[in-house]
């Protein structure tokens, strides 16, 4: 491509940038593993429920560490349990808290040592899946990749097994 | 709020606008009824499948006609069947085709007269739900709100009954 054409393309690209209205208060979850954004919406209960907040999602966006997803939600601050769930499916995720249009806090999610009541065991015969008054419980035995071991049946879970079973 | 404070807020808001990288080729589906964006992703098979394209979604965005959703997908042009499905759940939707960063076409979806094989009948006992070699078929008997009548059991469907049953 000639330099002139390249410069014209760049100019055109700049003009067509779409501006998204900023949020006054809310949370931006960044560096979500690509393909996991809708799972994050499900964790935050933003899929089926009627919500009024502006939610924006970008999937397969280029970043320095490869493709990533981003979720931005107005008027919400994340609960610890929600952050734990996100950490299990996207350990590199960060969350930025926005107040008065400014990022006032920026954190990385932290993988918990124990995951209680937030993931179903992949073993259908596990006591935690038998409608007994038993809360699922996993020890986190690895973080790259995230690996869980069920406290009841000792079954181990990784990757999609986890993301498909996050409650 | 004093004029000065208001001006400052406005300035701040402007600064914090987030720019989303434009797409070179693709489609923007605009004026989706709010709450239906994820349904549109499902119609386009962008939920479970591994995709490489950049997808962005904005939900509950203010517009002159109330809240709306927007979906933007890189490197995709919509099939007629997909447009028919979208028209049934979001008759005001428009789709813009982007080539070389420019909007080259802008259309409104059109509600078909007959919906064949794109919606399941809400009547579980309908012959079209019995694993028989029968393709579902509905006459569109109203467009505000969209109303379908099953050609087999004459059951009528509107609103969520339709959006929950779009295949």
Tab-separated table of C-alpha atoms in Angstrom:
chain	number	residue	atom	x	y	z
A	1	UNK	CA	0.000	0.000	0.000
A	2	UNK	CA	1.366	3.433	-0.907
A	3	UNK	CA	2.022	5.866	1.899
A	4	UNK	CA	-0.698	8.170	0.642
A	5	UNK	CA	-3.349	5.449	0.541
A	6	UNK	CA	-2.262	4.303	3.967
A	7	UNK	CA	-2.584	7.825	5.358
A	8	UNK	CA	-6.038	8.160	3.806
A	9	UNK	CA	-7.146	4.848	5.328
A	10	UNK	CA	-5.884	5.938	8.711
A	11	UNK	CA	-7.791	9.208	8.446
A	12	UNK	CA	-10.952	7.376	7.409
A	13	UNK	CA	-10.556	4.942	10.278
A	14	UNK	CA	-10.236	7.828	12.710
A	15	UNK	CA	-13.382	9.501	11.429
A	16	UNK	CA	-15.433	6.362	11.759
A	17	UNK	CA	-14.523	5.669	15.336
A	18	UNK	CA	-17.699	5.166	17.269
A	19	UNK	CA	-18.045	6.992	20.513
A	20	UNK	CA	-19.837	5.282	23.309
A	21	UNK	CA	-21.436	7.456	25.943
A	22	UNK	CA	-19.382	7.147	29.084
A	23	UNK	CA	-20.866	5.862	32.310
A	24	UNK	CA	-21.045	8.129	35.327
A	25	UNK	CA	-20.933	5.354	37.923
A	26	UNK	CA	-20.303	1.686	37.377
A	27	UNK	CA	-17.736	-0.978	36.675
A	28	UNK	CA	-15.564	-1.922	33.735
A	29	UNK	CA	-14.389	-5.526	33.684
A	30	UNK	CA	-11.401	-5.726	31.375
A	31	UNK	CA	-9.060	-8.486	30.197
A	32	UNK	CA	-11.788	-11.092	30.244
A	33	UNK	CA	-10.659	-14.190	28.334
A	34	UNK	CA	-12.088	-13.990	24.842
A	35	UNK	CA	-15.318	-15.888	24.523
A	36	UNK	CA	-16.190	-15.465	28.224
A	37	UNK	CA	-17.996	-12.085	28.150
A	38	UNK	CA	-21.493	-13.565	27.959
A	39	UNK	CA	-20.614	-15.929	30.784
A	40	UNK	CA	-19.661	-12.883	32.837
A	41	UNK	CA	-23.052	-11.287	32.038
A	42	UNK	CA	-24.694	-14.504	33.221
A	43	UNK	CA	-22.677	-14.452	36.464
A	44	UNK	CA	-23.851	-10.886	37.058
A	45	UNK	CA	-27.432	-11.930	36.323
A	46	UNK	CA	-27.688	-9.489	33.414
A	47	UNK	CA	-28.954	-11.949	30.823
A	48	UNK	CA	-32.517	-12.871	31.652
A	49	UNK	CA	-33.449	-10.170	34.092
A	50	UNK	CA	-34.981	-6.855	33.133
A	51	UNK	CA	-32.316	-4.279	33.677
A	52	UNK	CA	-32.299	-0.565	33.028
A	53	UNK	CA	-28.551	-0.009	33.211
A	54	UNK	CA	-26.467	0.601	30.140
A	55	UNK	CA	-24.372	-2.492	29.517
A	56	UNK	CA	-21.762	-2.675	26.803
A	57	UNK	CA	-19.792	-5.677	25.737
A	58	UNK	CA	-16.883	-5.963	23.325
A	59	UNK	CA	-15.693	-9.392	22.257
A	60	UNK	CA	-12.487	-10.498	20.556
A	61	UNK	CA	-10.819	-7.124	20.917
A	62	UNK	CA	-7.083	-7.035	20.212
A	63	UNK	CA	-4.840	-6.374	23.187
A	64	UNK	CA	-1.171	-6.723	23.988
A	65	UNK	CA	-1.868	-10.179	25.415
A	66	UNK	CA	-3.973	-11.461	22.514
A	67	UNK	CA	-7.733	-11.290	22.096
A	68	UNK	CA	-9.857	-10.252	25.041
A	69	UNK	CA	-13.425	-9.352	25.994
A	70	UNK	CA	-14.592	-6.287	27.924
A	71	UNK	CA	-17.834	-5.706	29.840
A	72	UNK	CA	-18.951	-2.302	31.083
A	73	UNK	CA	-21.951	-1.888	33.361
A	74	UNK	CA	-23.556	1.266	34.619
A	75	UNK	CA	-24.639	1.590	38.251
A	76	UNK	CA	-23.252	-1.659	39.541
A	77	UNK	CA	-20.486	-2.620	41.917
A	78	UNK	CA	-19.477	-6.234	41.983
A	79	UNK	CA	-20.038	-8.525	44.942
A	80	UNK	CA	-17.156	-10.643	46.265
A	81	UNK	CA	-18.891	-13.833	45.198
A	82	UNK	CA	-19.265	-12.519	41.642
A	83	UNK	CA	-15.579	-11.577	41.546
A	84	UNK	CA	-14.626	-15.072	42.753
A	85	UNK	CA	-16.678	-16.624	39.959
A	86	UNK	CA	-15.106	-14.349	37.352
A	87	UNK	CA	-11.608	-15.170	38.661
A	88	UNK	CA	-12.185	-18.873	38.064
A	89	UNK	CA	-13.090	-18.438	34.391
A	90	UNK	CA	-10.856	-15.440	33.677
A	91	UNK	CA	-7.992	-15.165	36.150
A	92	UNK	CA	-6.370	-12.224	34.317
A	93	UNK	CA	-9.511	-10.065	34.516
A	94	UNK	CA	-9.316	-6.609	36.059
A	95	UNK	CA	-12.157	-4.467	37.288
A	96	UNK	CA	-12.214	-0.710	37.368
A	97	UNK	CA	-14.675	1.174	39.503
A	98	UNK	CA	-16.002	4.347	37.899
A	99	UNK	CA	-17.354	7.244	39.941
A	100	UNK	CA	-18.185	10.647	38.434
A	101	UNK	CA	-16.792	9.457	35.100
A	102	UNK	CA	-13.392	8.718	36.647
A	103	UNK	CA	-11.670	5.408	37.349
A	104	UNK	CA	-11.329	5.572	41.133
A	105	UNK	CA	-10.151	2.015	41.732
A	106	UNK	CA	-8.483	-0.613	39.596
A	107	UNK	CA	-8.016	-4.184	40.770
A	108	UNK	CA	-7.178	-7.576	39.453
A	109	UNK	CA	-9.525	-10.404	40.385
A	110	UNK	CA	-8.060	-12.832	42.914
A	111	UNK	CA	-8.525	-16.563	42.694
A	112	UNK	CA	-9.904	-17.751	46.053
A	113	UNK	CA	-8.286	-20.643	47.918
A	114	UNK	CA	-11.604	-22.379	48.318
A	115	UNK	CA	-14.638	-22.079	46.019
A	116	UNK	CA	-17.800	-22.628	48.052
A	117	UNK	CA	-21.251	-22.705	46.499
A	118	UNK	CA	-20.220	-21.052	43.238
A	119	UNK	CA	-19.429	-24.039	40.995
A	120	UNK	CA	-21.278	-27.308	40.458
A	121	UNK	CA	-19.229	-30.517	40.497
A	122	UNK	CA	-18.933	-32.064	37.031
A	123	UNK	CA	-19.522	-35.492	38.564
A	124	UNK	CA	-23.307	-35.965	38.375
A	125	UNK	CA	-23.157	-38.633	41.080
A	126	UNK	CA	-21.325	-36.376	43.537
A	127	UNK	CA	-23.226	-35.923	46.813
A	128	UNK	CA	-23.245	-32.156	46.103
A	129	UNK	CA	-25.468	-32.846	43.054
A	130	UNK	CA	-28.060	-35.019	44.831
A	131	UNK	CA	-30.457	-32.391	46.161
A	132	UNK	CA	-28.985	-32.972	49.580
A	133	UNK	CA	-28.416	-29.969	51.869
A	134	UNK	CA	-24.767	-29.950	50.832
A	135	UNK	CA	-23.063	-26.831	49.512
A	136	UNK	CA	-20.541	-27.530	46.731
A	137	UNK	CA	-16.957	-26.975	47.826
A	138	UNK	CA	-13.706	-27.093	45.903
A	139	UNK	CA	-10.107	-26.574	46.866
A	140	UNK	CA	-8.251	-24.506	44.279
A	141	UNK	CA	-5.179	-26.683	43.663
A	142	UNK	CA	-3.720	-24.803	40.683
A	143	UNK	CA	-3.976	-21.371	39.172
A	144	UNK	CA	-2.405	-21.750	35.705
A	145	UNK	CA	-4.649	-23.237	34.497
A	146	UNK	CA	-7.156	-22.844	37.304
A	147	UNK	CA	-7.745	-26.316	38.741
A	148	UNK	CA	-10.407	-27.215	41.274
A	149	UNK	CA	-10.730	-30.396	43.348
A	150	UNK	CA	-14.105	-31.318	44.784
A	151	UNK	CA	-13.996	-31.739	48.560
A	152	UNK	CA	-16.594	-34.520	48.361
A	153	UNK	CA	-15.688	-36.743	45.394
A	154	UNK	CA	-12.137	-35.446	44.701
A	155	UNK	CA	-12.958	-35.010	41.009
A	156	UNK	CA	-10.741	-32.353	39.409
A	157	UNK	CA	-11.971	-29.659	37.019
A	158	UNK	CA	-10.275	-27.249	34.615
A	159	UNK	CA	-11.090	-24.893	31.737
A	160	UNK	CA	-14.487	-25.403	30.128
A	161	UNK	CA	-15.496	-27.878	32.813
A	162	UNK	CA	-15.336	-24.933	35.190
A	163	UNK	CA	-16.895	-22.284	32.947
A	164	UNK	CA	-19.814	-24.569	32.095
A	165	UNK	CA	-20.452	-25.258	35.757
A	166	UNK	CA	-20.149	-21.843	37.332
A	167	UNK	CA	-23.496	-21.235	39.011
B	1	UNK	CA	-26.359	22.825	39.364
B	2	UNK	CA	-24.461	26.051	38.563
B	3	UNK	CA	-23.603	26.729	34.949
B	4	UNK	CA	-19.922	26.430	35.679
B	5	UNK	CA	-20.246	23.033	37.344
B	6	UNK	CA	-22.460	21.891	34.518
B	7	UNK	CA	-19.906	22.978	31.923
B	8	UNK	CA	-17.171	21.162	33.843
B	9	UNK	CA	-19.240	17.989	34.005
B	10	UNK	CA	-19.880	18.191	30.290
B	11	UNK	CA	-16.180	18.612	29.594
B	12	UNK	CA	-15.354	15.674	31.840
B	13	UNK	CA	-17.964	13.543	30.138
B	14	UNK	CA	-16.510	14.394	26.770
B	15	UNK	CA	-13.019	13.436	27.847
B	16	UNK	CA	-14.115	10.106	29.168
B	17	UNK	CA	-15.911	9.014	26.034
B	18	UNK	CA	-14.624	5.629	25.089
B	19	UNK	CA	-13.665	5.119	21.508
B	20	UNK	CA	-14.274	1.744	19.993
B	21	UNK	CA	-12.105	0.700	17.090
B	22	UNK	CA	-14.203	0.872	13.941
B	23	UNK	CA	-14.828	-2.194	11.831
B	24	UNK	CA	-13.531	-2.308	8.280
B	25	UNK	CA	-16.213	-4.668	6.968
B	26	UNK	CA	-19.290	-5.921	8.734
B	27	UNK	CA	-22.772	-5.107	9.925
B	28	UNK	CA	-24.289	-2.837	12.538
B	29	UNK	CA	-27.743	-3.819	13.742
B	30	UNK	CA	-29.311	-0.776	15.332
B	31	UNK	CA	-32.646	0.008	17.017
B	32	UNK	CA	-32.928	-3.468	18.485
B	33	UNK	CA	-35.621	-3.520	21.176
B	34	UNK	CA	-33.940	-3.184	24.520
B	35	UNK	CA	-33.337	-6.511	26.163
B	36	UNK	CA	-33.151	-8.366	22.818
B	37	UNK	CA	-29.451	-7.924	21.933
B	38	UNK	CA	-28.368	-11.279	23.329
B	39	UNK	CA	-31.242	-12.948	21.513
B	40	UNK	CA	-29.908	-11.383	18.304
B	41	UNK	CA	-26.447	-12.824	19.058
B	42	UNK	CA	-28.082	-16.203	19.532
B	43	UNK	CA	-29.923	-15.882	16.192
B	44	UNK	CA	-26.593	-15.133	14.512
B	45	UNK	CA	-25.022	-18.126	16.262
B	46	UNK	CA	-22.466	-15.931	17.994
B	47	UNK	CA	-23.047	-17.211	21.516
B	48	UNK	CA	-21.691	-20.714	21.806
B	49	UNK	CA	-19.516	-20.937	18.731
B	50	UNK	CA	-15.851	-20.002	18.635
B	51	UNK	CA	-15.645	-16.804	16.662
B	52	UNK	CA	-12.720	-14.585	15.833
B	53	UNK	CA	-14.665	-11.517	14.735
B	54	UNK	CA	-14.917	-8.446	16.895
B	55	UNK	CA	-18.443	-8.224	18.249
B	56	UNK	CA	-19.703	-5.314	20.264
B	57	UNK	CA	-23.003	-4.980	22.014
B	58	UNK	CA	-24.581	-2.015	23.751
B	59	UNK	CA	-27.724	-2.517	25.803
B	60	UNK	CA	-30.224	-0.004	27.150
B	61	UNK	CA	-28.753	2.896	25.237
B	62	UNK	CA	-30.878	6.066	25.128
B	63	UNK	CA	-32.327	6.992	21.760
B	64	UNK	CA	-35.022	9.314	20.484
B	65	UNK	CA	-37.494	6.413	20.649
B	66	UNK	CA	-36.598	5.235	24.156
B	67	UNK	CA	-34.066	2.607	25.155
B	68	UNK	CA	-32.514	0.423	22.498
B	69	UNK	CA	-29.794	-2.188	21.979
B	70	UNK	CA	-27.112	-2.197	19.283
B	71	UNK	CA	-25.013	-5.084	17.939
B	72	UNK	CA	-21.973	-4.607	15.721
B	73	UNK	CA	-20.219	-7.529	14.073
B	74	UNK	CA	-17.056	-7.570	12.027
B	75	UNK	CA	-16.840	-9.608	8.822
B	76	UNK	CA	-20.410	-10.745	8.632
B	77	UNK	CA	-23.323	-10.028	6.329
B	78	UNK	CA	-26.706	-11.212	7.458
B	79	UNK	CA	-28.663	-13.971	5.762
B	80	UNK	CA	-32.319	-13.388	4.823
B	81	UNK	CA	-33.459	-15.984	7.327
B	82	UNK	CA	-31.553	-14.234	10.118
B	83	UNK	CA	-33.105	-10.890	9.149
B	84	UNK	CA	-36.589	-12.450	9.214
B	85	UNK	CA	-35.966	-13.782	12.712
B	86	UNK	CA	-34.710	-10.395	13.905
B	87	UNK	CA	-37.750	-8.647	12.380
B	88	UNK	CA	-40.097	-10.812	14.444
B	89	UNK	CA	-38.507	-9.891	17.767
B	90	UNK	CA	-37.473	-6.347	16.856
B	91	UNK	CA	-39.509	-4.950	13.952
B	92	UNK	CA	-37.929	-1.476	14.200
B	93	UNK	CA	-34.376	-2.812	13.792
B	94	UNK	CA	-32.165	-1.432	11.047
B	95	UNK	CA	-29.006	-2.936	9.643
B	96	UNK	CA	-26.129	-1.037	8.152
B	97	UNK	CA	-23.583	-2.709	5.958
B	98	UNK	CA	-20.044	-1.447	6.449
B	99	UNK	CA	-17.386	-1.749	3.736
B	100	UNK	CA	-14.011	-0.010	3.939
B	101	UNK	CA	-15.138	1.721	7.150
B	102	UNK	CA	-18.126	3.312	5.373
B	103	UNK	CA	-21.829	2.605	5.701
B	104	UNK	CA	-22.638	1.512	2.146
B	105	UNK	CA	-26.196	0.317	2.755
B	106	UNK	CA	-28.819	1.031	5.386
B	107	UNK	CA	-32.036	-0.949	5.599
B	108	UNK	CA	-34.882	-1.594	7.945
B	109	UNK	CA	-35.756	-5.213	8.606
B	110	UNK	CA	-39.006	-6.331	6.973
B	111	UNK	CA	-41.509	-8.572	8.677
B	112	UNK	CA	-42.184	-11.512	6.338
B	113	UNK	CA	-45.781	-12.510	5.470
B	114	UNK	CA	-45.102	-16.099	6.379
B	115	UNK	CA	-42.558	-17.382	8.916
B	116	UNK	CA	-41.410	-20.843	7.880
B	117	UNK	CA	-39.032	-22.938	9.945
B	118	UNK	CA	-37.778	-20.056	12.082
B	119	UNK	CA	-40.103	-20.167	15.104
B	120	UNK	CA	-41.326	-23.091	17.200
B	121	UNK	CA	-45.036	-23.220	17.991
B	122	UNK	CA	-45.746	-22.504	21.677
B	123	UNK	CA	-48.297	-25.335	21.688
B	124	UNK	CA	-46.305	-28.394	22.762
B	125	UNK	CA	-48.937	-30.699	21.284
B	126	UNK	CA	-48.827	-29.054	17.851
B	127	UNK	CA	-47.921	-31.503	15.072
B	128	UNK	CA	-44.924	-29.265	14.274
B	129	UNK	CA	-43.484	-30.173	17.707
B	130	UNK	CA	-43.881	-33.965	17.414
B	131	UNK	CA	-40.645	-34.927	15.676
B	132	UNK	CA	-42.670	-35.403	12.495
B	133	UNK	CA	-41.144	-34.247	9.192
B	134	UNK	CA	-43.197	-31.046	9.432
B	135	UNK	CA	-41.611	-27.625	9.138
B	136	UNK	CA	-43.176	-25.019	11.452
B	137	UNK	CA	-45.187	-22.409	9.579
B	138	UNK	CA	-46.927	-19.260	10.750
B	139	UNK	CA	-48.949	-16.590	9.010
B	140	UNK	CA	-48.030	-13.121	10.219
B	141	UNK	CA	-51.470	-11.690	11.028
B	142	UNK	CA	-50.369	-8.461	12.735
B	143	UNK	CA	-47.306	-6.293	12.861
B	144	UNK	CA	-47.912	-3.976	15.818
B	145	UNK	CA	-47.425	-5.995	17.910
B	146	UNK	CA	-46.104	-8.771	15.697
B	147	UNK	CA	-48.663	-11.590	15.834
B	148	UNK	CA	-48.162	-15.061	14.389
B	149	UNK	CA	-50.788	-17.764	13.788
B	150	UNK	CA	-49.692	-21.374	13.459
B	151	UNK	CA	-50.797	-22.938	10.169
B	152	UNK	CA	-51.250	-26.288	11.900
B	153	UNK	CA	-52.941	-25.645	15.254
B	154	UNK	CA	-54.023	-22.007	14.747
B	155	UNK	CA	-52.482	-21.019	18.077
B	156	UNK	CA	-51.513	-17.308	18.080
B	157	UNK	CA	-48.245	-15.930	19.462
B	158	UNK	CA	-46.999	-12.455	20.393
B	159	UNK	CA	-44.144	-10.748	22.249
B	160	UNK	CA	-42.122	-13.000	24.540
B	161	UNK	CA	-43.894	-16.078	23.241
B	162	UNK	CA	-42.211	-15.315	19.942
B	163	UNK	CA	-38.796	-14.267	21.242
B	164	UNK	CA	-38.575	-17.362	23.435
B	165	UNK	CA	-39.408	-19.614	20.504
B	166	UNK	CA	-37.277	-18.176	17.725
B	167	UNK	CA	-35.069	-21.043	16.611
